[in-house]
């Protein structure tokens, strides 16, 4: 399906926004209660992970568990991911994005990650050779995303079946225990890849007059 251009300059900063340093990081979008974020940061002490979660209840649970475990390379963020990414991240800053079991948006396909204009902006924040891991228990979701990668985004990817004993997120555990097929796409940004946002610098908390945004 055709993709409109994302209007990054129209994004309002999240409430209580705080800027971050321009250094290599990994980002998990929709981190939930933080199971994957805590596992990843504990097993990758050399990497800095920012885990973004919009739902307050889940964010508080992640924050509480992080306080217990205390990984100093993990930073939980309570925000909507789209405006946070626009206002916080620098071009080619991110080593890895994780989008694990996102809302499949059954009634609004245009809001699925690879159908959104925002996905182009997300790619501009990814370093050359960096990856995006997209996981789902819905075969149709993965199949559609795979086709978008081929037809629209023109990006290399690997499609994998997730092992039955994997336990990265609470959703993943539940789905695998039910015997559902869980799959992931690992998308790589090649050296030759360019977007219309490669020179777009973060807004760092700036806001514009209120207007309706079509993501």
PDB file of C-alpha atoms in Angstrom:
ATOM      1  CA  UNK A   1       0.000   0.000   0.000  1.00  0.00           C
ATOM      2  CA  UNK A   2       1.234   3.573  -0.619  1.00  0.00           C
ATOM      3  CA  UNK A   3       2.864   5.397   2.290  1.00  0.00           C
ATOM      4  CA  UNK A   4       2.442   9.135   2.852  1.00  0.00           C
ATOM      5  CA  UNK A   5       5.339  11.213   4.138  1.00  0.00           C
ATOM      6  CA  UNK A   6       5.530  11.496   7.916  1.00  0.00           C
ATOM      7  CA  UNK A   7       5.125  15.027   9.306  1.00  0.00           C
ATOM      8  CA  UNK A   8       7.787  14.907  12.015  1.00  0.00           C
ATOM      9  CA  UNK A   9       7.802  18.651  12.664  1.00  0.00           C
ATOM     10  CA  UNK A  10       4.164  18.491  13.822  1.00  0.00           C
ATOM     11  CA  UNK A  11       4.827  16.125  16.713  1.00  0.00           C
ATOM     12  CA  UNK A  12       4.346  17.528  20.214  1.00  0.00           C
ATOM     13  CA  UNK A  13       6.881  16.521  22.846  1.00  0.00           C
ATOM     14  CA  UNK A  14       5.668  13.963  25.396  1.00  0.00           C
ATOM     15  CA  UNK A  15       4.740  15.256  28.825  1.00  0.00           C
ATOM     16  CA  UNK A  16       7.781  15.693  31.096  1.00  0.00           C
ATOM     17  CA  UNK A  17      10.071  15.117  28.118  1.00  0.00           C
ATOM     18  CA  UNK A  18      13.785  14.895  28.831  1.00  0.00           C
ATOM     19  CA  UNK A  19      16.430  14.946  26.123  1.00  0.00           C
ATOM     20  CA  UNK A  20      19.037  12.193  25.864  1.00  0.00           C
ATOM     21  CA  UNK A  21      22.690  12.210  24.815  1.00  0.00           C
ATOM     22  CA  UNK A  22      23.728  11.521  21.244  1.00  0.00           C
ATOM     23  CA  UNK A  23      25.428   8.186  21.839  1.00  0.00           C
ATOM     24  CA  UNK A  24      24.807   4.650  20.533  1.00  0.00           C
ATOM     25  CA  UNK A  25      21.741   3.092  22.148  1.00  0.00           C
ATOM     26  CA  UNK A  26      19.192   0.328  21.736  1.00  0.00           C
ATOM     27  CA  UNK A  27      15.463   1.108  21.993  1.00  0.00           C
ATOM     28  CA  UNK A  28      12.512  -1.097  22.855  1.00  0.00           C
ATOM     29  CA  UNK A  29       9.144   0.306  21.818  1.00  0.00           C
ATOM     30  CA  UNK A  30       6.140  -0.918  23.779  1.00  0.00           C
ATOM     31  CA  UNK A  31       8.265  -2.476  26.516  1.00  0.00           C
ATOM     32  CA  UNK A  32       5.276  -3.456  28.668  1.00  0.00           C
ATOM     33  CA  UNK A  33       6.271  -4.539  32.167  1.00  0.00           C
ATOM     34  CA  UNK A  34       9.884  -4.699  31.062  1.00  0.00           C
ATOM     35  CA  UNK A  35      10.644  -8.417  30.995  1.00  0.00           C
ATOM     36  CA  UNK A  36      12.631  -8.258  27.760  1.00  0.00           C
ATOM     37  CA  UNK A  37      14.220  -4.938  28.668  1.00  0.00           C
ATOM     38  CA  UNK A  38      15.482  -6.303  31.977  1.00  0.00           C
ATOM     39  CA  UNK A  39      16.740  -9.529  30.393  1.00  0.00           C
ATOM     40  CA  UNK A  40      18.450  -7.720  27.523  1.00  0.00           C
ATOM     41  CA  UNK A  41      20.167  -5.117  29.690  1.00  0.00           C
ATOM     42  CA  UNK A  42      21.355  -7.770  32.156  1.00  0.00           C
ATOM     43  CA  UNK A  43      22.830  -9.957  29.416  1.00  0.00           C
ATOM     44  CA  UNK A  44      24.271  -7.062  27.382  1.00  0.00           C
ATOM     45  CA  UNK A  45      26.048  -4.838  29.923  1.00  0.00           C
ATOM     46  CA  UNK A  46      27.985  -3.144  27.120  1.00  0.00           C
ATOM     47  CA  UNK A  47      24.803  -1.784  25.504  1.00  0.00           C
ATOM     48  CA  UNK A  48      22.563   1.058  26.649  1.00  0.00           C
ATOM     49  CA  UNK A  49      18.838   0.273  26.356  1.00  0.00           C
ATOM     50  CA  UNK A  50      15.947   2.718  26.523  1.00  0.00           C
ATOM     51  CA  UNK A  51      12.612   0.990  27.091  1.00  0.00           C
ATOM     52  CA  UNK A  52       9.583   3.078  26.115  1.00  0.00           C
ATOM     53  CA  UNK A  53       6.110   2.231  27.403  1.00  0.00           C
ATOM     54  CA  UNK A  54       2.954   4.334  27.025  1.00  0.00           C
ATOM     55  CA  UNK A  55       0.632   2.590  29.518  1.00  0.00           C
ATOM     56  CA  UNK A  56       1.264   3.939  33.009  1.00  0.00           C
ATOM     57  CA  UNK A  57       0.425   0.726  34.870  1.00  0.00           C
ATOM     58  CA  UNK A  58       2.891  -1.298  32.809  1.00  0.00           C
ATOM     59  CA  UNK A  59       5.544   1.413  33.022  1.00  0.00           C
ATOM     60  CA  UNK A  60       5.270   1.521  36.814  1.00  0.00           C
ATOM     61  CA  UNK A  61       5.673  -2.268  36.973  1.00  0.00           C
ATOM     62  CA  UNK A  62       8.786  -2.059  34.792  1.00  0.00           C
ATOM     63  CA  UNK A  63      10.188   0.811  36.829  1.00  0.00           C
ATOM     64  CA  UNK A  64       9.613  -1.089  40.076  1.00  0.00           C
ATOM     65  CA  UNK A  65      11.354  -4.224  38.824  1.00  0.00           C
ATOM     66  CA  UNK A  66      14.203  -2.149  37.445  1.00  0.00           C
ATOM     67  CA  UNK A  67      14.600  -0.611  40.883  1.00  0.00           C
ATOM     68  CA  UNK A  68      14.983  -4.112  42.320  1.00  0.00           C
ATOM     69  CA  UNK A  69      17.407  -5.409  39.682  1.00  0.00           C
ATOM     70  CA  UNK A  70      19.260  -2.121  39.216  1.00  0.00           C
ATOM     71  CA  UNK A  71      20.791  -2.408  35.739  1.00  0.00           C
ATOM     72  CA  UNK A  72      22.566   0.898  35.150  1.00  0.00           C
ATOM     73  CA  UNK A  73      22.430   0.432  31.364  1.00  0.00           C
ATOM     74  CA  UNK A  74      18.606   0.459  31.261  1.00  0.00           C
ATOM     75  CA  UNK A  75      16.458   3.596  31.204  1.00  0.00           C
ATOM     76  CA  UNK A  76      12.666   3.138  31.344  1.00  0.00           C
ATOM     77  CA  UNK A  77      10.700   5.949  29.678  1.00  0.00           C
ATOM     78  CA  UNK A  78       6.971   6.635  30.152  1.00  0.00           C
ATOM     79  CA  UNK A  79       5.860   8.134  26.835  1.00  0.00           C
ATOM     80  CA  UNK A  80       4.125   7.593  23.548  1.00  0.00           C
ATOM     81  CA  UNK A  81       6.847   6.213  21.294  1.00  0.00           C
ATOM     82  CA  UNK A  82       6.196   8.308  18.169  1.00  0.00           C
ATOM     83  CA  UNK A  83       6.681  11.802  19.619  1.00  0.00           C
ATOM     84  CA  UNK A  84       9.424  10.547  21.916  1.00  0.00           C
ATOM     85  CA  UNK A  85      11.422   9.153  18.994  1.00  0.00           C
ATOM     86  CA  UNK A  86      11.012  12.402  17.038  1.00  0.00           C
ATOM     87  CA  UNK A  87      12.056  14.615  19.938  1.00  0.00           C
ATOM     88  CA  UNK A  88      14.770  12.432  21.483  1.00  0.00           C
ATOM     89  CA  UNK A  89      16.658  10.416  18.888  1.00  0.00           C
ATOM     90  CA  UNK A  90      19.432  11.543  16.556  1.00  0.00           C
ATOM     91  CA  UNK A  91      19.998  10.317  12.999  1.00  0.00           C
ATOM     92  CA  UNK A  92      21.669   6.877  12.842  1.00  0.00           C
ATOM     93  CA  UNK A  93      21.907   6.720  16.644  1.00  0.00           C
ATOM     94  CA  UNK A  94      20.147   3.417  17.332  1.00  0.00           C
ATOM     95  CA  UNK A  95      21.914   0.063  17.125  1.00  0.00           C
ATOM     96  CA  UNK A  96      18.785  -2.039  17.616  1.00  0.00           C
ATOM     97  CA  UNK A  97      15.060  -1.422  17.820  1.00  0.00           C
ATOM     98  CA  UNK A  98      12.804  -4.029  19.433  1.00  0.00           C
ATOM     99  CA  UNK A  99       9.077  -4.077  18.687  1.00  0.00           C
ATOM    100  CA  UNK A 100       7.859  -7.250  20.343  1.00  0.00           C
ATOM    101  CA  UNK A 101       4.215  -8.308  19.985  1.00  0.00           C
ATOM    102  CA  UNK A 102       2.733  -4.908  19.105  1.00  0.00           C
ATOM    103  CA  UNK A 103      -0.997  -4.308  18.935  1.00  0.00           C
ATOM    104  CA  UNK A 104      -2.023  -5.900  15.606  1.00  0.00           C
ATOM    105  CA  UNK A 105      -4.609  -3.129  15.043  1.00  0.00           C
ATOM    106  CA  UNK A 106      -7.210  -5.502  13.522  1.00  0.00           C
ATOM    107  CA  UNK A 107      -9.623  -2.650  12.762  1.00  0.00           C
ATOM    108  CA  UNK A 108      -7.032  -0.100  11.630  1.00  0.00           C
ATOM    109  CA  UNK A 109      -4.354  -1.672   9.402  1.00  0.00           C
ATOM    110  CA  UNK A 110      -2.860   1.754   8.639  1.00  0.00           C
ATOM    111  CA  UNK A 111      -1.620   1.864  12.256  1.00  0.00           C
ATOM    112  CA  UNK A 112       0.502  -1.264  11.915  1.00  0.00           C
ATOM    113  CA  UNK A 113       4.179  -0.409  12.149  1.00  0.00           C
ATOM    114  CA  UNK A 114       5.277  -1.075   8.593  1.00  0.00           C
ATOM    115  CA  UNK A 115       2.150   0.568   7.187  1.00  0.00           C
ATOM    116  CA  UNK A 116       2.774   3.867   8.970  1.00  0.00           C
ATOM    117  CA  UNK A 117       4.590   6.864   7.446  1.00  0.00           C
ATOM    118  CA  UNK A 118       6.448   7.009  10.785  1.00  0.00           C
ATOM    119  CA  UNK A 119       8.358   3.839   9.883  1.00  0.00           C
ATOM    120  CA  UNK A 120      10.505   5.869   7.470  1.00  0.00           C
ATOM    121  CA  UNK A 121      11.447   8.203  10.308  1.00  0.00           C
ATOM    122  CA  UNK A 122      12.267   5.216  12.521  1.00  0.00           C
ATOM    123  CA  UNK A 123      14.619   3.930   9.836  1.00  0.00           C
ATOM    124  CA  UNK A 124      16.427   7.281   9.770  1.00  0.00           C
ATOM    125  CA  UNK A 125      17.294   6.849  13.458  1.00  0.00           C
ATOM    126  CA  UNK A 126      18.836   3.400  12.836  1.00  0.00           C
ATOM    127  CA  UNK A 127      22.569   3.115  12.225  1.00  0.00           C
ATOM    128  CA  UNK A 128      23.958   1.398   9.134  1.00  0.00           C
ATOM    129  CA  UNK A 129      23.939  -2.322   9.873  1.00  0.00           C
ATOM    130  CA  UNK A 130      21.500  -1.777  12.717  1.00  0.00           C
ATOM    131  CA  UNK A 131      18.451  -3.993  13.116  1.00  0.00           C
ATOM    132  CA  UNK A 132      14.766  -3.829  13.917  1.00  0.00           C
ATOM    133  CA  UNK A 133      13.271  -6.940  15.524  1.00  0.00           C
ATOM    134  CA  UNK A 134       9.517  -7.212  14.974  1.00  0.00           C
ATOM    135  CA  UNK A 135       7.796 -10.186  16.662  1.00  0.00           C
ATOM    136  CA  UNK A 136       4.176 -11.342  16.484  1.00  0.00           C
ATOM    137  CA  UNK A 137       2.009 -14.391  17.142  1.00  0.00           C
ATOM    138  CA  UNK A 138      -0.240 -13.485  14.205  1.00  0.00           C
ATOM    139  CA  UNK A 139       0.924 -15.057  10.931  1.00  0.00           C
ATOM    140  CA  UNK A 140      -1.021 -12.538   8.829  1.00  0.00           C
ATOM    141  CA  UNK A 141       0.692  -9.640  10.613  1.00  0.00           C
ATOM    142  CA  UNK A 142       4.140 -11.052   9.870  1.00  0.00           C
ATOM    143  CA  UNK A 143       3.180 -11.874   6.280  1.00  0.00           C
ATOM    144  CA  UNK A 144       1.926  -8.344   5.650  1.00  0.00           C
ATOM    145  CA  UNK A 145       5.028  -6.787   7.222  1.00  0.00           C
ATOM    146  CA  UNK A 146       7.224  -9.052   5.120  1.00  0.00           C
ATOM    147  CA  UNK A 147       5.449  -7.938   1.950  1.00  0.00           C
ATOM    148  CA  UNK A 148       5.814  -4.280   2.936  1.00  0.00           C
ATOM    149  CA  UNK A 149       9.546  -4.782   3.399  1.00  0.00           C
ATOM    150  CA  UNK A 150       9.755  -6.175  -0.116  1.00  0.00           C
ATOM    151  CA  UNK A 151       7.373  -3.822  -1.923  1.00  0.00           C
ATOM    152  CA  UNK A 152       7.658  -0.514  -0.047  1.00  0.00           C
ATOM    153  CA  UNK A 153      10.699  -0.307   2.192  1.00  0.00           C
ATOM    154  CA  UNK A 154      13.072  -2.378   0.033  1.00  0.00           C
ATOM    155  CA  UNK A 155      14.937  -3.694   3.061  1.00  0.00           C
ATOM    156  CA  UNK A 156      16.724  -6.997   3.684  1.00  0.00           C
ATOM    157  CA  UNK A 157      15.314  -9.146   6.462  1.00  0.00           C
ATOM    158  CA  UNK A 158      15.407 -12.596   8.000  1.00  0.00           C
ATOM    159  CA  UNK A 159      12.209 -14.354   9.049  1.00  0.00           C
ATOM    160  CA  UNK A 160      12.532 -16.657  12.044  1.00  0.00           C
ATOM    161  CA  UNK A 161      10.289 -18.979  14.015  1.00  0.00           C
ATOM    162  CA  UNK A 162      10.666 -18.245  17.718  1.00  0.00           C
ATOM    163  CA  UNK A 163      11.722 -21.246  19.794  1.00  0.00           C
ATOM    164  CA  UNK A 164       9.008 -22.829  21.982  1.00  0.00           C
ATOM    165  CA  UNK A 165      11.077 -22.241  25.130  1.00  0.00           C
ATOM    166  CA  UNK A 166      11.679 -18.535  24.450  1.00  0.00           C
ATOM    167  CA  UNK A 167      10.493 -16.271  27.270  1.00  0.00           C
ATOM    168  CA  UNK A 168      11.369 -12.684  26.344  1.00  0.00           C
ATOM    169  CA  UNK A 169       8.002 -11.137  27.191  1.00  0.00           C
ATOM    170  CA  UNK A 170       4.892 -12.063  29.159  1.00  0.00           C
ATOM    171  CA  UNK A 171       2.939 -12.170  25.904  1.00  0.00           C
ATOM    172  CA  UNK A 172       5.510 -14.450  24.309  1.00  0.00           C
ATOM    173  CA  UNK A 173       5.327 -16.903  27.205  1.00  0.00           C
ATOM    174  CA  UNK A 174       1.532 -16.958  27.032  1.00  0.00           C
ATOM    175  CA  UNK A 175       1.374 -17.434  23.273  1.00  0.00           C
ATOM    176  CA  UNK A 176       3.978 -20.194  23.213  1.00  0.00           C
ATOM    177  CA  UNK A 177       2.319 -22.027  26.098  1.00  0.00           C
ATOM    178  CA  UNK A 178      -0.869 -22.054  24.007  1.00  0.00           C
ATOM    179  CA  UNK A 179       1.083 -23.639  21.173  1.00  0.00           C
ATOM    180  CA  UNK A 180       0.747 -20.598  18.907  1.00  0.00           C
ATOM    181  CA  UNK A 181       3.246 -19.907  16.144  1.00  0.00           C
ATOM    182  CA  UNK A 182       5.411 -16.952  17.136  1.00  0.00           C
ATOM    183  CA  UNK A 183       7.631 -15.422  14.457  1.00  0.00           C
ATOM    184  CA  UNK A 184       9.925 -12.475  14.065  1.00  0.00           C
ATOM    185  CA  UNK A 185      11.412 -10.395  11.297  1.00  0.00           C
ATOM    186  CA  UNK A 186      14.941  -9.128  11.823  1.00  0.00           C
ATOM    187  CA  UNK A 187      15.291  -6.152   9.510  1.00  0.00           C
ATOM    188  CA  UNK A 188      18.724  -4.745   8.631  1.00  0.00           C
ATOM    189  CA  UNK A 189      19.571  -1.271   7.353  1.00  0.00           C
ATOM    190  CA  UNK A 190      22.138  -1.514   4.531  1.00  0.00           C
ATOM    191  CA  UNK A 191      24.872   1.031   3.895  1.00  0.00           C
ATOM    192  CA  UNK A 192      23.239   2.324   0.735  1.00  0.00           C
ATOM    193  CA  UNK A 193      19.886   3.035   2.397  1.00  0.00           C
ATOM    194  CA  UNK A 194      18.571   6.595   2.672  1.00  0.00           C
ATOM    195  CA  UNK A 195      15.405   8.265   3.943  1.00  0.00           C
ATOM    196  CA  UNK A 196      13.971  11.772   3.720  1.00  0.00           C
ATOM    197  CA  UNK A 197      14.807  12.275   7.410  1.00  0.00           C
ATOM    198  CA  UNK A 198      18.507  11.436   7.427  1.00  0.00           C
ATOM    199  CA  UNK A 199      19.436  15.059   8.230  1.00  0.00           C
ATOM    200  CA  UNK A 200      16.486  15.737  10.545  1.00  0.00           C
ATOM    201  CA  UNK A 201      17.739  16.662  14.005  1.00  0.00           C
ATOM    202  CA  UNK A 202      15.689  15.927  17.136  1.00  0.00           C
ATOM    203  CA  UNK A 203      13.307  18.628  18.278  1.00  0.00           C
ATOM    204  CA  UNK A 204      14.510  18.219  21.887  1.00  0.00           C
ATOM    205  CA  UNK A 205      11.234  19.218  23.483  1.00  0.00           C
ATOM    206  CA  UNK A 206      10.148  21.959  21.080  1.00  0.00           C
ATOM    207  CA  UNK A 207       6.430  22.120  20.374  1.00  0.00           C
ATOM    208  CA  UNK A 208       4.310  23.560  17.596  1.00  0.00           C
ATOM    209  CA  UNK A 209       0.747  24.903  17.691  1.00  0.00           C
ATOM    210  CA  UNK A 210      -1.897  22.226  18.208  1.00  0.00           C
ATOM    211  CA  UNK A 211      -3.108  20.484  15.082  1.00  0.00           C
ATOM    212  CA  UNK A 212      -4.428  17.127  14.049  1.00  0.00           C
ATOM    213  CA  UNK A 213      -1.705  14.600  13.338  1.00  0.00           C
ATOM    214  CA  UNK A 214      -2.072  11.690  10.952  1.00  0.00           C
ATOM    215  CA  UNK A 215       0.586   9.166  11.874  1.00  0.00           C
TER     216      UNK A 215
END
